[in-house]
XYZ file of C-alpha atoms in Angstrom:
398
model
C 48.056 81.758 57.793
C 51.598 81.470 59.236
C 52.944 79.052 61.816
C 52.354 81.799 64.380
C 48.589 81.421 63.970
C 46.518 80.534 67.017
C 47.231 77.002 68.186
C 44.537 74.394 67.819
C 44.013 72.260 70.949
C 44.375 68.489 70.419
C 43.694 65.214 72.223
C 46.172 62.448 71.369
C 45.001 58.847 71.851
C 47.638 56.131 71.809
C 46.793 52.602 72.886
C 45.400 53.064 76.436
C 47.017 56.481 76.866
C 45.345 59.859 76.330
C 47.320 63.139 76.149
C 45.813 66.608 75.772
C 47.499 69.846 74.842
C 45.582 71.586 77.607
C 46.448 69.278 80.499
C 49.583 67.292 79.520
C 51.809 69.118 77.069
C 51.000 72.326 75.247
C 53.360 71.281 72.481
C 50.646 68.907 71.283
C 48.665 71.891 70.044
C 48.877 72.322 66.260
C 49.813 75.605 64.637
C 48.291 75.781 61.143
C 51.080 75.998 58.533
C 53.731 74.486 60.882
C 55.992 71.544 59.948
C 54.600 68.036 60.305
C 58.126 66.682 60.925
C 58.501 68.935 63.967
C 55.125 67.804 65.272
C 56.062 64.130 64.854
C 59.322 64.756 66.719
C 57.307 66.274 69.565
C 55.110 63.160 69.708
C 58.223 60.956 69.801
C 59.525 62.907 72.790
C 56.210 62.476 74.614
C 55.350 58.859 73.752
C 58.659 57.304 72.758
C 57.241 56.093 69.421
C 59.891 56.693 66.712
C 58.885 58.985 63.849
C 59.275 56.287 61.232
C 56.772 54.089 63.116
C 54.108 56.771 63.729
C 50.762 56.565 62.004
C 48.770 59.717 62.883
C 45.066 59.761 61.980
C 42.659 62.695 62.444
C 39.203 62.493 60.881
C 38.563 66.259 60.927
C 42.158 67.375 60.326
C 43.541 65.484 57.311
C 42.821 62.500 55.098
C 44.546 59.201 55.840
C 47.861 59.236 57.694
C 49.713 62.463 58.368
C 52.505 62.801 55.829
C 56.072 63.767 56.637
C 58.124 66.525 55.006
C 55.120 68.805 54.635
C 53.130 71.411 56.611
C 49.754 71.510 58.229
C 47.126 73.256 56.115
C 46.610 76.939 56.837
C 42.885 76.322 56.818
C 43.106 73.769 59.621
C 40.481 74.576 62.301
C 38.358 73.030 64.996
C 35.161 71.258 63.951
C 31.896 72.871 65.136
C 30.961 72.153 68.764
C 34.372 70.502 69.533
C 36.981 71.854 71.878
C 39.937 69.936 70.388
C 41.053 67.850 67.448
C 41.186 64.129 68.272
C 44.322 62.488 66.886
C 44.909 58.710 66.980
C 48.485 57.425 67.132
C 49.276 53.914 65.931
C 52.801 52.630 66.569
C 54.999 50.803 69.057
C 57.617 52.347 71.309
C 59.288 48.923 71.876
C 62.722 48.505 70.408
C 62.762 46.007 67.613
C 65.161 43.127 67.965
C 68.373 43.602 66.084
C 68.982 41.266 63.198
C 71.510 38.534 64.054
C 75.073 39.498 63.315
C 76.257 35.891 63.066
C 75.030 33.655 60.329
C 73.183 30.480 61.382
C 75.521 27.581 62.181
C 74.510 24.240 60.743
C 75.494 20.902 62.230
C 77.885 20.357 59.336
C 79.798 23.455 60.463
C 80.223 22.335 64.084
C 83.634 20.905 64.913
C 84.060 17.810 67.128
C 85.748 20.032 69.732
C 82.688 22.316 69.874
C 80.351 19.317 70.172
C 82.423 17.920 73.044
C 82.584 21.309 74.781
C 78.809 21.714 74.569
C 78.280 18.149 75.806
C 80.632 18.746 78.725
C 78.891 22.003 79.630
C 75.449 20.373 79.507
C 76.720 17.420 81.547
C 78.027 19.812 84.198
C 74.603 21.498 84.371
C 72.849 18.125 84.653
C 75.286 17.003 87.366
C 74.601 20.154 89.392
C 70.852 19.589 89.155
C 71.037 15.875 90.019
C 70.289 14.741 93.553
C 72.977 12.073 93.579
C 75.147 9.759 91.507
C 75.244 6.134 92.605
C 77.218 4.808 89.653
C 76.075 1.197 89.911
C 72.351 2.080 90.157
C 71.792 5.399 88.410
C 72.106 6.385 84.812
C 74.032 9.581 84.039
C 72.061 12.776 84.795
C 70.165 14.215 81.858
C 68.199 12.515 79.146
C 69.044 8.936 80.113
C 67.923 9.436 83.708
C 64.599 11.030 82.746
C 63.872 8.556 79.954
C 61.478 6.510 82.136
C 59.722 9.485 83.784
C 56.443 8.513 82.125
C 56.384 5.174 83.953
C 54.595 4.376 87.175
C 56.497 3.899 90.410
C 56.425 0.093 90.020
C 59.653 -1.810 89.229
C 60.158 -2.964 85.674
C 62.797 -4.831 83.670
C 65.513 -2.472 82.421
C 67.254 -5.247 80.501
C 67.898 -8.985 80.732
C 70.068 -8.571 83.840
C 68.448 -5.682 85.745
C 65.017 -5.235 87.350
C 64.424 -1.954 89.202
C 62.158 0.947 90.022
C 62.230 3.845 87.516
C 65.222 6.149 87.628
C 63.137 9.159 88.633
C 61.963 7.215 91.697
C 65.556 6.552 92.772
C 66.254 10.272 92.394
C 63.210 11.131 94.531
C 64.207 8.627 97.228
C 67.625 10.260 97.465
C 65.983 13.675 97.716
C 63.608 12.484 100.458
C 66.488 10.846 102.317
C 68.347 14.163 102.381
C 65.419 16.464 103.123
C 63.091 14.300 105.235
C 65.198 11.602 106.882
C 68.471 13.377 107.789
C 70.461 11.220 105.390
C 69.482 7.925 107.052
C 69.108 4.781 104.973
C 65.475 3.764 104.509
C 65.967 0.100 103.578
C 64.154 0.307 100.252
C 65.017 -2.277 97.593
C 65.354 -0.354 94.342
C 67.228 -2.743 92.042
C 68.148 -6.408 91.579
C 71.056 -7.307 89.307
C 71.826 -10.693 87.796
C 69.813 -13.572 86.393
C 67.104 -14.682 88.806
C 67.251 -18.296 87.608
C 71.046 -18.519 87.618
C 72.265 -21.237 89.972
C 75.367 -19.304 91.074
C 75.367 -17.287 94.285
C 77.130 -14.005 94.976
C 80.012 -14.580 97.400
C 81.364 -11.050 97.817
C 80.983 -7.430 96.670
C 83.261 -4.411 96.353
C 82.951 -0.854 95.039
C 85.717 0.860 93.074
C 86.583 4.538 93.642
C 84.677 5.474 90.465
C 81.523 3.784 91.823
C 81.694 0.604 89.745
C 80.197 -2.362 91.622
C 82.113 -5.668 91.490
C 80.362 -8.948 92.303
C 82.039 -12.358 92.453
C 80.075 -15.596 92.159
C 80.536 -19.163 93.242
C 80.631 -20.324 89.605
C 83.928 -18.474 89.018
C 82.519 -15.367 87.318
C 83.508 -11.762 88.080
C 80.916 -9.137 87.109
C 81.198 -5.340 86.843
C 78.121 -3.092 87.044
C 77.734 0.543 85.954
C 74.617 2.671 85.388
C 72.197 -0.241 85.870
C 73.976 -2.390 83.295
C 76.364 -5.337 83.323
C 79.457 -3.898 81.624
C 81.860 -6.843 82.094
C 81.481 -10.545 82.867
C 84.801 -12.402 83.044
C 85.964 -15.722 84.491
C 88.402 -15.692 87.392
C 90.037 -18.952 86.348
C 88.734 -22.370 85.485
C 84.963 -22.111 85.641
C 84.791 -25.786 86.683
C 87.316 -25.415 89.527
C 85.059 -23.657 92.027
C 83.951 -20.168 92.845
C 85.506 -16.811 93.600
C 85.528 -16.316 97.354
C 86.646 -12.711 97.809
C 87.013 -9.357 96.048
C 88.604 -6.152 97.370
C 88.978 -2.709 95.833
C 92.628 -1.695 95.852
C 93.913 1.673 97.092
C 95.091 3.836 94.209
C 98.755 4.570 94.826
C 101.432 5.986 92.567
C 98.966 7.790 90.274
C 99.529 5.313 87.418
C 96.657 4.605 85.048
C 97.889 1.007 84.735
C 97.695 0.344 88.481
C 95.423 -2.563 89.503
C 91.902 -1.548 90.514
C 90.724 -4.648 92.389
C 91.775 -8.150 93.391
C 89.858 -11.427 93.466
C 90.681 -14.618 95.315
C 89.555 -18.207 94.793
C 90.375 -21.457 93.004
C 93.899 -21.441 94.445
C 94.910 -18.088 92.969
C 94.759 -14.346 93.669
C 94.304 -12.160 90.582
C 94.790 -8.445 90.067
C 92.520 -6.627 87.578
C 92.453 -3.157 86.031
C 89.326 -1.014 85.904
C 88.470 -2.405 82.452
C 88.088 -5.941 83.791
C 91.400 -7.205 82.392
C 93.575 -9.549 84.485
C 97.078 -8.082 84.827
C 98.728 -10.358 87.423
C 98.200 -13.669 89.216
C 99.667 -15.115 92.429
C 99.314 -18.834 93.033
C 98.476 -20.201 96.475
C 100.587 -22.970 97.996
C 99.659 -26.276 96.436
C 96.684 -27.873 98.163
C 95.339 -24.537 99.484
C 93.102 -21.726 98.317
C 92.651 -18.128 99.568
C 90.252 -17.798 102.494
C 90.882 -14.149 103.416
C 92.049 -11.128 101.435
C 92.828 -7.578 102.553
C 94.465 -4.572 100.855
C 96.045 -1.393 102.198
C 98.290 1.487 101.181
C 101.583 1.687 103.076
C 104.185 4.429 103.179
C 103.723 8.172 103.142
C 101.882 10.543 100.840
C 103.727 10.778 97.554
C 105.660 7.571 98.263
C 103.065 4.870 98.848
C 102.977 1.206 97.896
C 100.152 -1.290 97.587
C 100.040 -4.107 100.151
C 97.921 -7.195 99.585
C 97.728 -9.876 102.289
C 96.237 -13.347 101.833
C 95.440 -16.204 104.174
C 94.788 -19.738 102.930
C 92.687 -22.737 103.828
C 93.532 -26.341 103.117
C 91.646 -27.744 100.134
C 93.641 -30.955 99.684
C 91.701 -34.125 100.357
C 93.507 -37.417 100.748
C 92.283 -40.612 99.177
C 90.295 -42.407 101.889
C 90.998 -45.762 100.213
C 94.775 -45.493 99.870
C 95.421 -47.387 103.145
C 92.398 -49.650 103.021
C 94.268 -52.853 102.158
C 96.451 -54.467 104.840
C 99.970 -55.274 103.553
C 100.761 -59.018 103.486
C 104.549 -58.920 103.635
C 107.426 -56.922 105.069
C 108.045 -55.005 101.835
C 104.398 -53.998 101.711
C 104.486 -52.853 105.315
C 107.565 -50.687 104.611
C 105.891 -49.113 101.575
C 102.795 -48.396 103.627
C 104.797 -46.834 106.444
C 106.638 -44.685 103.924
C 103.359 -43.560 102.330
C 101.833 -42.745 105.708
C 104.880 -40.646 106.641
C 104.650 -38.772 103.329
C 100.977 -38.130 103.996
C 101.776 -36.909 107.517
C 104.502 -34.563 106.245
C 102.141 -33.229 103.570
C 99.523 -32.514 106.219
C 102.080 -30.712 108.344
C 103.120 -28.544 105.392
C 99.506 -27.743 104.558
C 98.689 -26.906 108.182
C 101.757 -24.653 108.311
C 100.673 -22.936 105.064
C 97.243 -22.313 106.572
C 98.900 -20.666 109.586
C 100.967 -18.269 107.446
C 100.034 -14.976 105.820
C 101.290 -14.318 102.304
C 102.031 -10.639 101.669
C 102.528 -9.034 98.256
C 103.812 -5.459 97.889
C 103.638 -3.580 94.617
C 105.935 -0.576 94.313
C 107.162 1.162 91.183
C 105.653 -1.488 88.932
C 107.471 -4.306 90.766
C 105.648 -7.030 92.721
C 107.477 -8.436 95.750
C 106.247 -11.297 97.892
C 106.998 -12.287 101.482
C 105.555 -14.627 104.089
C 104.652 -13.953 107.707
C 105.543 -17.156 109.567
C 103.889 -18.444 112.741
C 105.950 -18.127 115.934
C 108.592 -20.765 116.805
C 109.673 -22.264 120.176
C 113.058 -20.501 120.101
C 114.843 -23.620 118.866
C 113.812 -23.217 115.288
C 110.873 -25.560 115.673
C 107.441 -24.287 114.680
C 104.729 -24.215 117.287
C 101.507 -25.851 116.216
C 99.390 -22.840 115.235
C 95.739 -22.681 114.288
C 94.922 -21.629 110.741
C 94.425 -17.946 109.892
C 90.793 -17.418 108.960
C 90.450 -13.646 108.580
C 92.576 -10.548 108.046
C 92.092 -6.817 108.635
C 94.088 -3.679 107.854
C 94.306 -1.117 110.647
C 94.642 2.601 109.998
C 97.423 3.823 112.293
C 96.316 7.438 111.794
């Protein structure tokens, strides 16, 4: 029988789909003696299953799977009492994934530049997903911040110096502050820093532009805090000479990486520090005084600014209460006592005058210049008795 013989109706079953030559596509009908390749191509057009993935089974038409590069038997016919041949198609129309074109890259093949680039990219993603970044309190976004996510909401000891609520709780508080409280502070204590049993007290605090928290203590120590850790603990001067009274963050002018980051005052000296906690300059107070107020400001115009640091002083000198206890018994003794009392009076006048002045330091182009703002005089060159300066402030003229 030729390929022009009467077509045999078929029903094609594929997965949950059923196609019939009578209702769906007459090309599904089989002509005895026709090419099996052509028939498989027709099925590919209808179902999308590639020829090389087709497995065609027909119990009453052929044994096993339909072979390619052959023809249907000329004796192919419908079974008794059936209106069509039932053909089952097994095969997937999904496109198989292409094999990788690049060979696997092992860690030994990764360059330091690629590692840094990937770290930077991941850090940028973590930063975008983070709710906030309070440098002193929060660890960097990513793995370190989520490391305690399995903890309860109760505070715990991060390390010897820090006791705080878990990092994920701080993140949630920041989220709630933004979404539920219109950005208002809620007054929640989330972290305590420092040794609880340490006898020193914190006298002052400052925050650097990069978020580092600076604390100064009355035992002479200067501490720097980042990411819930104490990163530096240095001594302002002589640890036995008293505490550090003040700390101020300094405006960043000139764009130099060596510019001072903050200043501390106490123990009769003002010190300038870089952002690594290294002392880079010191300015002594007048003898017998110590700084009692400290303020910093940027002066000049954009692109040509200088750092101004102003200091006021308090008198720390204490006279010996017993130096004039004994009454002189002769004229020579009385003269010596009168001379000593005059020296003491002159010293007190100088100290009182120092306490009424403001010492100003200006750093420009790497040079440090100092000047003094004197109290007013009576017009005859004589100083008016002025009260001591106890506080300073920098006003923004803009």
